[in-house]
XYZ file of C-alpha atoms in Angstrom:
397
model
C -70.646 3.197 15.751
C -67.050 2.095 15.957
C -64.256 4.658 15.566
C -60.573 3.727 15.062
C -57.663 6.194 15.079
C -54.086 5.123 14.208
C -51.028 7.354 14.448
C -48.323 5.882 12.206
C -45.813 8.637 12.759
C -45.615 12.317 13.463
C -46.203 13.016 9.758
C -48.937 10.471 9.049
C -52.439 10.262 10.453
C -55.121 7.795 9.356
C -58.791 8.150 10.396
C -61.356 5.444 9.699
C -65.012 5.140 10.826
C -67.254 2.267 9.873
C -70.713 0.806 10.622
C -71.885 -2.732 10.076
C -73.187 -3.415 6.578
C -75.928 -5.805 7.685
C -79.378 -5.167 9.232
C -80.414 -6.385 12.630
C -80.602 -10.162 12.928
C -80.331 -12.867 15.520
C -78.227 -15.985 15.715
C -78.969 -18.947 17.881
C -75.449 -19.246 19.231
C -74.666 -15.563 19.625
C -76.083 -12.637 21.489
C -77.941 -10.275 19.198
C -76.282 -7.136 18.008
C -78.267 -4.200 16.703
C -76.988 -1.817 13.976
C -79.241 1.070 13.217
C -77.125 3.442 11.086
C -76.547 3.364 7.318
C -73.407 1.354 6.390
C -70.528 3.693 5.315
C -66.739 3.401 5.057
C -64.509 6.484 4.958
C -60.726 6.499 4.873
C -58.527 9.594 4.547
C -54.709 9.759 4.265
C -53.740 13.123 5.673
C -50.103 12.956 4.348
C -48.866 9.978 2.313
C -45.607 8.285 3.079
C -42.965 9.243 0.550
C -39.901 7.466 -0.754
C -37.128 8.768 -3.011
C -36.795 5.667 -5.168
C -40.373 4.381 -5.110
C -39.633 1.561 -2.669
C -41.603 1.205 0.588
C -40.051 3.354 3.315
C -38.159 1.506 5.963
C -36.131 2.410 9.002
C -32.949 0.356 9.419
C -32.393 -1.113 12.860
C -28.751 -1.398 13.879
C -27.817 -3.244 16.969
C -24.647 -2.123 18.666
C -24.060 -5.681 19.775
C -24.271 -7.271 16.313
C -22.751 -4.524 14.105
C -19.109 -3.379 14.133
C -18.250 0.196 14.941
C -18.681 2.473 11.881
C -15.975 5.017 11.065
C -17.130 8.633 11.167
C -13.895 10.312 10.042
C -14.035 13.292 7.675
C -12.410 11.250 4.880
C -15.205 8.662 4.972
C -17.940 11.278 5.095
C -16.542 13.333 2.210
C -17.980 11.319 -0.674
C -17.469 14.133 -3.211
C -13.698 14.088 -3.006
C -13.549 10.318 -3.301
C -15.525 10.407 -6.569
C -13.363 13.083 -8.209
C -11.327 11.941 -11.209
C -7.575 12.134 -10.652
C -4.945 12.733 -13.323
C -1.821 10.559 -13.429
C 1.092 10.639 -15.908
C 3.333 7.599 -16.355
C 6.346 7.315 -18.621
C 7.800 4.383 -20.474
C 11.480 4.025 -21.232
C 11.264 5.292 -24.838
C 11.278 9.053 -24.133
C 11.404 9.854 -20.399
C 12.708 13.391 -20.995
C 9.571 14.366 -22.951
C 7.365 12.752 -20.296
C 9.038 14.822 -17.585
C 8.518 18.027 -19.584
C 4.828 17.199 -20.014
C 4.457 16.555 -16.289
C 6.217 19.857 -15.508
C 3.800 21.725 -17.787
C 0.853 20.186 -15.954
C 2.408 20.879 -12.575
C 2.459 17.197 -11.697
C 5.054 14.608 -10.880
C 5.516 11.495 -12.951
C 3.818 8.428 -11.523
C 6.017 5.796 -9.938
C 6.387 2.759 -12.164
C 8.815 -0.156 -12.267
C 9.869 -1.393 -15.710
C 12.543 -4.003 -16.188
C 13.549 -6.766 -18.571
C 14.331 -10.313 -17.611
C 17.382 -12.163 -18.860
C 15.433 -13.582 -21.792
C 14.146 -10.139 -22.828
C 10.635 -10.350 -21.371
C 9.225 -7.058 -20.083
C 7.989 -6.643 -16.520
C 5.833 -3.665 -15.442
C 4.520 -2.845 -11.969
C 2.813 0.369 -10.893
C 4.272 1.623 -7.631
C 1.159 3.611 -6.657
C -2.590 3.174 -6.767
C -4.465 4.241 -9.908
C -7.906 2.957 -8.927
C -10.480 5.306 -10.409
C -7.804 7.551 -11.939
C -7.495 9.120 -15.382
C -4.161 7.635 -16.501
C -1.984 8.857 -19.396
C 0.874 6.634 -20.561
C 3.559 8.467 -22.559
C 5.397 6.031 -24.806
C 6.342 6.627 -28.459
C 6.842 3.458 -30.485
C 10.119 4.686 -31.951
C 13.190 2.475 -32.593
C 13.484 -0.142 -31.264
C 9.865 -0.189 -32.373
C 8.971 -3.730 -31.312
C 10.470 -3.307 -27.829
C 8.712 -0.012 -27.178
C 5.413 -1.228 -28.579
C 5.408 -4.312 -26.367
C 6.327 -2.186 -23.365
C 3.352 0.082 -24.068
C 1.001 -2.898 -24.270
C 2.208 -4.280 -20.941
C 1.859 -0.844 -19.322
C -1.732 -0.576 -20.544
C -2.515 -4.049 -19.215
C -1.021 -3.191 -15.829
C -3.204 -0.079 -15.537
C -6.306 -1.964 -16.620
C -5.758 -4.652 -13.987
C -5.129 -1.933 -11.389
C -8.692 -0.627 -11.993
C -7.789 2.654 -13.684
C -10.923 4.538 -14.718
C -9.586 5.728 -18.104
C -6.369 4.775 -19.891
C -5.018 7.047 -22.622
C -2.036 5.880 -24.660
C -0.017 9.007 -25.483
C 2.010 7.974 -28.547
C 3.931 11.032 -29.819
C 5.332 8.911 -32.654
C 3.126 6.061 -33.866
C 5.278 3.332 -35.371
C 4.059 1.116 -38.200
C 1.949 4.048 -39.456
C 3.503 3.800 -42.929
C 2.017 0.338 -43.426
C -1.469 1.807 -43.776
C -2.575 0.262 -47.081
C -1.798 -2.478 -49.577
C 0.250 -0.994 -52.403
C 1.203 -4.478 -53.650
C -0.271 -7.918 -53.401
C 0.047 -10.074 -50.274
C 1.080 -7.201 -48.005
C -0.012 -6.714 -44.422
C -1.640 -3.561 -43.089
C 0.429 -3.402 -39.913
C -1.036 -0.061 -38.811
C -4.426 -1.724 -38.320
C -2.829 -4.659 -36.496
C -1.039 -2.371 -34.033
C -4.246 -0.398 -33.500
C -6.058 -3.625 -32.615
C -3.312 -4.606 -30.177
C -3.510 -1.281 -28.340
C -7.299 -1.476 -28.166
C -7.389 -5.070 -26.948
C -4.724 -4.351 -24.338
C -7.238 -2.081 -22.625
C -6.629 1.490 -23.821
C -9.718 3.732 -23.808
C -8.228 6.521 -25.933
C -5.170 7.292 -28.053
C -3.352 10.622 -28.332
C -0.847 10.837 -31.183
C 1.097 13.516 -33.010
C 1.321 13.862 -36.807
C 0.220 10.452 -38.037
C 1.722 9.465 -41.360
C -1.746 9.436 -42.905
C -5.057 10.667 -41.584
C -6.887 7.427 -42.309
C -4.869 5.707 -39.574
C -7.273 7.229 -37.055
C -9.997 5.028 -38.507
C -8.023 1.883 -37.694
C -8.753 2.379 -33.989
C -12.071 1.307 -32.491
C -11.548 3.857 -29.698
C -11.389 7.681 -29.818
C -8.184 9.175 -31.263
C -6.969 12.720 -30.603
C -4.672 13.694 -33.464
C -2.520 16.764 -32.817
C -0.073 18.450 -35.169
C 3.472 19.608 -34.534
C 3.192 22.379 -37.126
C 2.332 25.159 -34.617
C 5.608 24.544 -32.785
C 7.650 24.738 -36.000
C 5.696 27.747 -37.295
C 6.351 29.661 -34.075
C 10.058 29.019 -34.501
C 10.098 30.108 -38.151
C 8.165 33.247 -37.218
C 11.106 34.283 -35.038
C 13.375 34.388 -38.096
C 13.697 37.441 -40.308
C 12.282 35.978 -43.502
C 10.684 38.141 -46.122
C 7.291 36.668 -46.979
C 7.918 37.201 -50.693
C 11.085 35.092 -50.541
C 9.498 32.001 -48.991
C 8.284 28.908 -50.813
C 7.010 25.753 -49.118
C 8.075 22.500 -50.779
C 6.470 19.086 -50.465
C 9.100 16.328 -50.879
C 6.548 14.041 -52.549
C 3.049 14.086 -53.972
C 1.596 12.336 -50.917
C 2.550 15.247 -48.667
C 0.912 17.989 -50.720
C -2.014 18.445 -48.321
C 0.364 18.784 -45.368
C 2.583 21.275 -47.220
C -0.418 23.299 -48.415
C -1.729 23.685 -44.867
C 1.760 24.685 -43.713
C 2.099 27.256 -46.512
C -1.271 28.795 -45.728
C -0.218 29.477 -42.146
C 3.215 30.710 -43.259
C 1.979 34.009 -44.718
C 0.178 32.100 -47.483
C 3.487 31.254 -49.154
C 3.566 29.659 -52.635
C 3.841 25.897 -52.984
C 6.230 23.660 -54.902
C 6.176 19.870 -55.291
C 9.003 17.415 -55.810
C 7.911 14.580 -58.103
C 9.729 11.391 -57.171
C 9.552 7.768 -58.178
C 10.179 5.174 -55.501
C 11.625 1.832 -56.605
C 11.850 0.185 -53.205
C 11.565 0.779 -49.478
C 13.857 3.615 -48.338
C 14.996 4.087 -51.944
C 13.797 7.144 -53.887
C 14.751 8.812 -57.155
C 13.775 12.410 -57.872
C 12.451 13.141 -61.338
C 11.438 16.807 -61.563
C 10.153 19.866 -59.696
C 6.720 21.455 -59.976
C 6.868 25.155 -59.080
C 9.360 28.038 -58.981
C 12.056 28.219 -56.293
C 14.697 30.361 -58.021
C 16.218 32.916 -55.650
C 13.895 31.932 -52.809
C 14.162 30.334 -49.377
C 12.720 26.831 -49.696
C 11.119 25.229 -46.635
C 10.691 21.488 -47.084
C 7.931 20.014 -44.887
C 7.445 16.334 -44.050
C 6.024 14.316 -41.186
C 9.168 12.256 -40.579
C 12.781 11.874 -41.620
C 13.926 8.253 -41.648
C 16.984 7.630 -43.822
C 16.715 11.183 -45.274
C 16.988 9.842 -48.822
C 13.848 11.590 -50.078
C 14.487 14.948 -48.459
C 18.203 15.004 -49.334
C 17.589 14.329 -53.031
C 14.831 16.897 -52.988
C 17.181 19.495 -51.477
C 19.792 18.770 -54.141
C 17.173 19.353 -56.824
C 16.111 22.629 -55.202
C 19.681 23.896 -55.268
C 19.932 22.926 -58.947
C 16.766 24.934 -59.622
C 18.270 28.044 -58.015
C 16.988 28.014 -54.424
C 18.962 30.410 -52.209
C 18.563 28.423 -48.966
C 16.874 25.162 -48.038
C 15.317 24.416 -44.643
C 14.047 20.976 -43.657
C 11.129 20.784 -41.190
C 9.856 17.517 -39.776
C 7.963 16.410 -36.684
C 9.515 12.968 -36.217
C 13.283 12.433 -36.394
C 13.705 8.690 -36.862
C 17.239 9.206 -38.256
C 18.054 5.700 -39.434
C 21.539 5.354 -40.987
C 22.788 7.073 -43.097
C 20.455 9.987 -42.264
C 23.008 11.981 -40.277
C 25.544 11.955 -43.120
C 22.952 13.076 -45.652
C 21.553 15.869 -43.479
C 24.924 17.289 -42.406
C 26.571 17.367 -45.852
C 25.775 21.055 -46.460
C 22.530 20.800 -48.432
C 20.453 22.326 -45.612
C 20.774 25.665 -43.927
C 18.938 24.182 -40.940
C 17.142 20.960 -40.052
C 14.216 21.648 -37.689
C 12.645 18.730 -35.823
C 10.702 18.089 -32.599
C 11.402 15.816 -29.653
C 8.622 13.283 -30.240
C 11.554 10.880 -30.688
C 14.617 11.366 -28.462
C 17.712 12.501 -30.369
C 20.845 10.902 -29.006
C 24.049 12.877 -28.584
C 25.781 10.881 -31.314
C 23.044 11.853 -33.804
C 23.449 15.582 -33.284
C 25.062 17.863 -35.903
C 25.541 21.645 -36.229
C 22.530 22.300 -38.484
C 20.111 20.453 -36.204
C 17.486 22.338 -34.157
C 15.242 20.374 -31.781
C 11.950 21.933 -30.631
C 9.819 20.628 -27.778
C 6.182 19.528 -28.148
C 5.784 19.063 -24.390
C 3.560 22.128 -23.936
C 1.407 21.105 -26.897
C 0.918 17.569 -25.599
C 0.507 18.766 -22.025
C -2.251 21.190 -23.007
C -3.958 18.446 -25.018
C -3.770 16.022 -22.083
C -5.338 18.570 -19.777
C -8.159 19.305 -22.222
C -8.882 15.595 -22.648
C -8.923 15.132 -18.897
C -11.153 18.180 -18.412
C -13.508 17.248 -21.311
C -12.649 20.403 -23.269
C -12.173 20.957 -26.986
C -8.827 19.886 -28.441
C -9.285 21.266 -31.954
C -9.509 24.835 -30.596
C -5.763 24.660 -29.863
C -5.051 24.823 -33.588
C -7.652 27.437 -34.531
């Protein structure tokens, strides 16, 4: 009988006992060995060795002479804090005032970024702080000059991507080229899709925009799009006025904006709806034909997503006055205000022109009837919900 006992570790014990499997025999060159018991083999693992990932367990051997000294500071040992996602807000040069308001709402400071233009007009962008592993939001509307601001946004996205940002969200309060969303005539480009491709290829992971010209523009992006509306901000302001609900009528300046005006009217005490039928004979040229609905003796609230040259909304307001409207208010999210918009809006047709600050309004474009509302809290709340993986649509419910 031969007995063998091996102790592998304090938690493992192996016991084996064996007898020879052959009967007694002699060999001419060896001394004879006698085995009298029945041949048996028994092996028992008292506690198996375990491994978390299925690989054989091993104990690393570190030599103080061959390995450098390892840091044992609290920062290196705190792996949880190093894996936390961090929120950073950077602003382009298109609307820094809105970016600062958004950062103030979030209780953050704007990220440090260097943006300059060379003598030949090329744009240079350098982040002045690390964004490695951060959740980065770039606030840059592509308002006039549209091409300059769009290119600046693309370079900012590329800079963040090459700086190893974890997520890059392009916050575009006003999305330029959104009106070129379909082919209404032959041999036209769909520039909205082209710009969407540029933003995606530059490295953006998500887009946050306010009041797109048409809802289908969201489908042009191959990345998620959060589409928020500026209507709650305008509705809150109108609610502060002493309007009688029976005197209000919401007017769409064209047939294409009926869905927007209907949603606005439903939230404005379910006010009645009127539609201005217009015929457009060229870009930025419109001719009003007739009015669908009753506005006589009522306060008309015209709702549109943007005011560019103000030709459509000004001719619509003139028609409303001809039809007997007592007062006319113009409400729009984006104030592009291309010439001669200021002259048309300040000529006395409107009791008040209500806009938001998705596009900065210069001092020279201001007039007495103009009221500018801020969407900073709306965008700031949306940014926080995106960062925190919360619902965005619940803001508008």
